[in-house]
Coordinates of C-alpha atoms and ligand atoms in Angstrom, one line a residue:
X1 CA -63.1 -9.7 -12.5
X2 CA -61.7 -8.5 -9.5
X3 CA -63.8 -9.4 -6.3
X4 CA -63.8 -6.3 -3.2
X5 CA -62.7 -9.3 -0.9
X6 CA -58.8 -9.5 -4.0
X7 CA -58.8 -6.2 -4.2
X8 CA -58.1 -5.3 0.3
X9 CA -56.2 -8.5 0.2
X10 CA -54.0 -6.3 -2.6
X11 CA -54.1 -3.5 -1.0
X12 CA -52.6 -5.3 2.6
X13 CA -49.9 -6.9 0.2
X14 CA -48.9 -3.2 -1.2
X15 CA -49.2 -1.4 1.9
X16 CA -47.5 -4.3 3.7
X17 CA -44.3 -4.0 0.9
X18 CA -44.1 -0.6 1.4
X19 CA -43.7 -0.9 4.7
X20 CA -41.1 -3.3 4.6
X21 CA -39.8 -1.3 1.9
X22 CA -39.2 1.8 3.8
X23 CA -38.8 0.3 7.5
X24 CA -35.2 0.6 7.3
X25 CA -35.1 4.2 6.6
X26 CA -36.6 4.9 9.5
X27 CA -35.8 2.0 12.0
X28 CA -31.5 2.4 11.3
X29 CA -30.4 6.4 10.9
X30 CA -26.9 4.7 11.5
X31 CA -24.3 3.9 8.5
X32 CA -20.7 2.4 7.8
X33 CA -18.0 4.0 6.0
X34 CA -14.9 2.5 5.1
X35 CA -12.2 4.7 3.9
X36 CA -10.6 3.9 0.6
X37 CA -7.2 4.5 2.6
X38 CA -5.9 4.4 6.0
X39 CA -6.7 7.3 8.2
X40 CA -9.2 8.7 5.9
X41 CA -6.9 10.4 3.5
X42 CA -7.3 10.8 0.0
X43 CA -4.1 9.3 -1.7
X44 CA -1.0 7.3 -0.9
X45 CA 2.5 7.6 -1.4
X46 CA 5.4 5.8 -0.7
X47 CA 8.9 6.5 -0.6
X48 CA 11.6 3.6 -1.8
X49 CA 15.5 3.9 -2.3
X50 CA 16.7 0.8 -4.2
X51 CA 20.1 -0.9 -4.0
X52 CA 20.5 -0.7 -0.3
X53 CA 23.9 -2.3 0.6
X54 CA 25.6 -1.3 -2.7
X55 CA 28.3 0.6 -2.2
X56 CA 27.3 3.8 -4.4
X57 CA 23.6 4.4 -2.3
X58 CA 25.6 6.3 1.0
X59 CA 23.2 9.3 0.9
X60 CA 20.4 6.9 1.8
X61 CA 22.1 6.6 5.3
X62 CA 23.4 9.8 5.2
X63 CA 20.8 12.6 3.9
X64 CA 17.3 10.4 3.5
X65 CA 16.5 8.8 6.5
X66 CA 18.1 11.7 9.2
X67 CA 15.9 13.9 6.9
X68 CA 12.5 11.0 6.8
X69 CA 13.2 10.5 10.3
X70 CA 13.4 14.4 11.4
X71 CA 9.9 14.5 10.4
X72 CA 8.1 11.1 11.4
X73 CA 8.1 9.8 7.4
X74 CA 8.6 6.2 6.5
X75 CA 10.5 5.0 4.4
X76 CA 10.9 1.2 1.9
X77 CA 14.5 0.4 1.5
X78 CA 15.4 -2.4 -1.5
X79 CA 18.1 -4.4 -0.2
X80 CA 20.5 -5.9 -2.2
X81 CA 20.6 -8.5 0.6
X82 CA 23.8 -10.7 -0.1
X83 CA 26.2 -7.1 0.0
X84 CA 25.3 -6.2 3.3
X85 CA 27.7 -5.8 6.0
X86 CA 27.6 -6.3 9.7
X87 CA 27.6 -3.0 10.0
X88 CA 24.6 -2.4 8.0
X89 CA 22.9 -5.3 9.6
X90 CA 23.7 -3.5 12.6
X91 CA 21.9 0.2 11.2
X92 CA 18.9 -2.3 9.5
X93 CA 17.9 -3.4 12.6
X94 CA 17.7 0.1 14.0
X95 CA 15.1 1.0 11.1
X96 CA 13.5 -1.3 11.6
X97 CA 13.0 -0.2 14.7
X98 CA 12.0 2.8 13.4
X99 CA 9.0 1.8 11.0
X100 CA 10.7 1.8 7.9
X101 CA 9.7 -1.3 5.5
X102 CA 12.2 -3.2 3.8
X103 CA 12.5 -5.4 0.8
X104 CA 13.9 -8.0 -1.7
X105 CA 15.6 -6.5 -4.3
X106 CA 17.6 -9.7 -4.8
X107 CA 20.4 -11.4 -3.0
X108 CA 23.2 -10.3 -5.7
X109 CA 21.3 -7.3 -7.9
X110 CA 22.2 -9.6 -10.9
X111 CA 20.3 -8.4 -14.1
X112 CA 18.1 -10.5 -15.2
X113 CA 17.5 -10.4 -18.8
X114 CA 19.6 -9.3 -21.6
X115 CA 18.3 -5.6 -22.3
X116 CA 15.1 -5.8 -24.9
X117 CA 14.8 -9.2 -24.9
X118 CA 13.2 -12.4 -22.7
X119 CA 15.6 -13.7 -22.8
X120 CA 17.5 -14.2 -19.3
X121 CA 21.1 -13.7 -18.7
X122 CA 23.0 -16.5 -17.4
X123 CA 23.4 -17.2 -14.1
X124 CA 20.5 -16.2 -13.4
X125 CA 19.0 -18.3 -10.2
X126 CA 15.0 -17.8 -9.0
X127 CA 16.0 -19.5 -5.8
X128 CA 19.0 -18.0 -4.8
X129 CA 18.0 -14.4 -6.0
X130 CA 15.2 -14.1 -4.3
X131 CA 14.1 -17.1 -2.2
X132 CA 17.5 -17.1 -0.4
X133 CA 18.1 -13.3 0.1
X134 CA 14.5 -13.9 1.8
X135 CA 16.3 -16.4 4.0
X136 CA 19.4 -14.1 4.6
X137 CA 17.4 -11.1 5.5
X138 CA 15.4 -13.2 8.6
X139 CA 18.5 -14.6 9.7
X140 CA 19.9 -11.6 10.3
X141 CA 17.2 -9.7 11.6
X142 CA 14.5 -11.8 12.3
X143 CA 12.5 -9.9 9.6
X144 CA 10.2 -11.7 6.7
X145 CA 10.6 -9.2 3.2
X146 CA 6.9 -8.8 1.5
X147 CA 7.8 -7.2 -1.2
X148 CA 9.2 -7.7 -4.2
X149 CA 11.3 -4.8 -6.8
X150 CA 13.7 -6.6 -9.5
X151 CA 16.7 -5.2 -10.4
X152 CA 16.4 -2.7 -13.3
X153 CA 12.5 -3.8 -13.3
X154 CA 13.1 -6.3 -16.0
X155 CA 11.7 -9.6 -15.1
X156 CA 11.0 -12.6 -17.4
X157 CA 7.3 -14.3 -17.2
X158 CA 8.5 -16.9 -15.5
X159 CA 10.5 -15.2 -12.8
X160 CA 7.3 -13.2 -11.9
X161 CA 5.4 -16.3 -11.5
X162 CA 7.7 -17.8 -9.0
X163 CA 7.7 -14.5 -7.1
X164 CA 3.8 -14.6 -6.7
X165 CA 3.6 -18.3 -6.2
X166 CA 6.0 -17.3 -3.2
X167 CA 3.6 -17.4 0.1
X168 CA 5.4 -14.4 2.2
X169 CA 5.8 -12.4 -0.9
X170 CA 2.2 -9.9 -1.2
X171 CA 3.7 -8.1 -3.9
X172 CA 5.7 -7.1 -6.1
X173 CA 7.1 -3.8 -8.3
X174 CA 5.5 -3.6 -12.3
X175 CA 8.5 -5.1 -14.1
X176 CA 8.5 -5.6 -17.7
X177 CA 11.0 -7.7 -19.8
X178 CA 12.0 -4.0 -21.8
X179 CA 12.2 -1.0 -19.7
X180 CA 10.3 1.6 -21.7
X181 CA 9.0 3.2 -18.6
X182 CA 5.7 2.3 -19.2
X183 CA 5.7 0.3 -16.0
X184 CA 4.8 3.4 -14.5
X185 CA 2.1 5.0 -13.5
X186 CA -0.5 5.6 -10.5
X187 CA -2.6 2.4 -8.3
X188 CA -5.9 2.6 -8.5
X189 CA -7.3 1.7 -5.0
X190 CA -9.6 -0.6 -7.3
X191 CA -8.0 -1.9 -9.5
X192 CA -5.0 -2.8 -7.6
X193 CA -3.0 -5.2 -9.5
X194 CA -0.4 -6.4 -6.1
X195 CA 2.3 -8.0 -8.2
X196 CA 2.4 -5.4 -10.8
X197 CA 2.3 -2.2 -8.5
X198 CA 2.9 1.0 -11.0
X199 CA 5.6 3.5 -10.5
X200 CA 7.8 6.2 -11.0
X201 CA 11.5 6.4 -11.4
X202 CA 13.9 9.5 -10.4
X203 CA 15.4 10.8 -13.6
X204 CA 17.5 13.6 -13.3
X205 CA 16.4 15.1 -16.7
X206 CA 12.8 13.3 -16.7
X207 CA 13.9 10.8 -19.5
X208 CA 12.1 7.7 -19.0
X209 CA 9.8 9.6 -15.8
X210 CA 6.2 10.9 -15.9
X211 CA 6.8 14.4 -14.9
X212 CA 9.7 16.9 -16.3
X213 CA 11.4 19.2 -14.1
X214 CA 10.7 22.3 -15.8
X215 CA 7.5 21.8 -14.4
X216 CA 9.1 21.7 -10.9
X217 CA 10.1 19.4 -8.3
X218 CA 9.3 15.9 -10.0
X219 CA 9.4 14.2 -6.7
X220 CA 6.3 16.5 -5.7
X221 CA 4.6 16.4 -8.9
X222 CA 4.2 12.7 -8.2
X223 CA 2.9 13.3 -4.9
X224 CA 0.4 15.7 -6.1
X225 CA -0.5 12.6 -9.1
X226 CA -2.0 10.6 -6.3
X227 CA -3.8 13.5 -4.4
X228 CA -5.7 14.9 -7.7
X229 CA -6.4 11.3 -8.2
X230 CA -7.3 9.7 -4.9
X231 CA -4.6 6.9 -6.0
X232 CA -1.1 5.5 -4.8
X233 CA 2.0 6.9 -6.1
X234 CA 4.5 5.3 -5.6
X235 CA 7.8 6.3 -6.0
X236 CA 11.0 5.0 -6.9
X237 CA 14.9 6.6 -6.4
X238 CA 18.4 5.2 -5.0
X239 CA 20.4 7.5 -3.2
X240 CA 20.4 11.4 -2.0
X241 CA 23.3 13.0 -3.0
X242 CA 26.4 9.8 -3.9
X243 CA 27.4 8.2 -6.8
X244 CA 24.3 6.1 -7.3
X245 CA 22.0 5.8 -9.9
X246 CA 20.6 9.5 -11.1
X247 CA 21.0 10.3 -7.4
X248 CA 18.7 12.8 -6.2
X249 CA 20.2 16.6 -5.1
X250 CA 19.1 17.6 -1.2
X251 CA 17.6 19.8 -1.7
X252 CA 14.7 18.9 -4.3
X253 CA 14.3 15.6 -1.7
X254 CA 14.4 17.8 1.5
X255 CA 11.7 20.1 -0.3
X256 CA 10.0 16.5 -0.6
X257 CA 10.1 15.7 2.5
X258 CA 8.5 18.8 3.7
X259 CA 6.0 18.5 1.7
X260 CA 5.0 14.8 2.5
X261 CA 5.2 16.1 6.2
X262 CA 2.4 18.7 5.2
X263 CA 0.1 16.5 3.6
X264 CA 0.3 14.0 6.5
X265 CA -0.4 16.7 9.0
X266 CA -3.7 17.9 6.9
X267 CA -4.9 14.2 6.7
X268 CA -4.5 14.0 3.0
X269 CA -1.9 12.0 2.5
X270 CA -0.9 8.3 3.9
X271 CA 2.4 7.8 3.4
X272 CA 3.8 4.1 3.9
X273 CA 5.8 1.1 3.0
X274 CA 4.0 -0.7 -0.2
X275 CA 2.9 -3.8 1.8
X276 CA 0.9 -2.2 4.8
X277 CA -0.9 -0.5 1.3
X278 CA -1.1 -3.9 -0.4
X279 CA -2.6 -5.4 2.6
X280 CA -5.0 -2.0 2.9
X281 CA -6.5 -2.1 -0.2
X282 CA -6.8 -6.2 -0.2
X283 CA -8.3 -6.6 3.0
X284 CA -10.9 -3.4 2.0
X285 CA -12.0 -5.3 -1.3
X286 CA -11.6 -8.6 -0.5
X287 CA -13.2 -9.1 3.8
X288 CA -16.1 -6.2 3.5
X289 CA -17.7 -4.8 7.0
X290 CA -21.2 -4.3 6.7
X291 CA -23.3 -3.0 9.5
X292 CA -26.3 -4.9 10.6
X293 CA -28.1 -3.0 13.2
X294 CA -26.4 -3.2 16.2
X295 CA -23.4 -5.3 15.1
X296 CA -20.6 -4.9 12.3
X297 CA -20.3 -8.0 10.4
X298 CA -17.1 -8.9 8.7
X299 CA -16.5 -11.6 5.9
X300 CA -13.5 -13.6 5.7
X301 CA -14.5 -16.3 3.7
X302 CA -11.6 -15.6 1.1
X303 CA -8.6 -17.3 1.5
X304 CA -6.5 -13.0 0.5
X305 CA -8.4 -12.5 4.3
X306 CA -5.9 -14.3 6.7
X307 CA -3.0 -13.5 4.4
X308 CA -3.4 -10.0 4.1
X309 CA -5.5 -9.1 6.4
X310 CA -5.5 -6.2 8.5
X311 CA -7.0 -3.2 10.6
X312 CA -9.7 -0.8 7.7
X313 CA -10.5 2.9 8.9
X314 CA -14.4 2.9 9.2
X315 CA -16.4 5.6 9.9
X316 CA -19.7 5.1 12.5
X317 CA -22.6 7.2 12.6
X318 CA -24.2 5.8 15.4
X319 CA -27.8 4.7 15.9
X320 CA -30.4 6.7 18.4
X321 CA -29.8 5.2 21.0
X322 CA -26.1 4.0 21.2
X323 CA -23.6 4.9 23.2
X324 CA -20.6 4.3 20.4
X325 CA -18.7 2.0 22.2
X326 CA -17.3 -1.0 19.7
X327 CA -17.0 -4.2 21.3
X328 CA -14.6 -6.9 18.9
X329 CA -13.4 -10.1 20.9
X330 CA -14.4 -8.7 24.4
X331 CA -12.5 -5.8 24.1
X332 CA -13.7 -1.9 23.7
X333 CA -12.1 -0.8 20.2
X334 CA -10.2 3.0 20.8
X335 CA -12.3 5.6 18.9
X336 CA -12.2 8.7 17.8
X337 CA -15.8 10.9 17.9
X338 CA -15.5 13.0 14.8
X339 CA -18.5 14.6 15.9
X340 CA -21.6 14.4 18.4
X341 CA -23.3 10.9 16.5
X342 CA -19.7 9.6 14.0
X343 CA -17.4 7.5 15.2
X344 CA -13.9 6.5 13.9
X345 CA -12.1 3.7 14.8
X346 CA -9.8 0.9 12.9
X347 CA -11.2 -2.6 12.5
X348 CA -9.7 -5.6 11.7
X349 CA -11.8 -8.0 9.9
X350 CA -9.9 -11.0 10.2
X351 CA -10.5 -10.4 14.4
X352 CA -14.2 -11.3 13.7
X353 CA -18.0 -9.3 14.4
X354 CA -18.1 -5.7 16.2
X355 CA -20.9 -5.1 18.7
X356 CA -22.0 -1.1 18.7
X357 CA -23.3 0.1 22.4
Ligands
LIG1 ZN1 18.9 -1.8 -8.5

């Protein structure tokens, strides 16, 4: 039988439990939200032009890059590094300075497989095609490429494993051993596979594409698919209005660039090269930030943090008594007030905890 004394103790214990359980609701009004995409965008998109430095993709320089630069959009350029001329290296220096990403599309663009089989084409050499392309670009431009796309997106399991083992390669475009269009699709932010980034290839009649010309501009359809889904769509193209593989017409490409620029302006879309997007997602999922009183704590014990770490877009609802100054490594971080009590800022977890004042 319960004595009165025990009953009082039980009541006290319950009251204490209730207080502790509900205390945080009253003592801290603050909260933290890490955005799924940089800048608080709904979705992300990549513009990729393959076969840069081949003789057939002249429209990348003649049309695509001027159209993108006029709208402040960044492309990613897949180099066939062994084919670049001195003049092209000079031009590429400017493209890097403008913020365009360069990615590894191999040294010679040698097909890796006999179509429809896993049998390597004789002459394929991982070290020559991947590593020496990395080294050549670095020696010419002082630039390290972080992303690989195999010629025709065909690769043996051994070649894929080789690429994944390269310390400076952070991701690769989804490749299969047979070209059937099944590496096409959208990339879910929470289930991103950095070495199997799904994409859609521009095909004028829609063959092997997720989209069909009867439904409008296929380039724009792939952007809308990401916006509807909250995911990342990666657009593979070759040239524009030139003799390259399935070159896009200038009018379609211009309408696509106008559409992207409009969606960037409203804040709905983040347009970036693949390595920026991969870095953001790996950091967001593997190097979490947590609010603890007046401190934003960064967990960076996962080794992927030092390899992929980048700044995350964070919204913080301020606690009463906090002014909205954020200090990391002794310096105030640039902060934008979204309303009277919500601050937006970029925080790189690798740089350590952030104190809120
Ligand atoms: Zn190619």
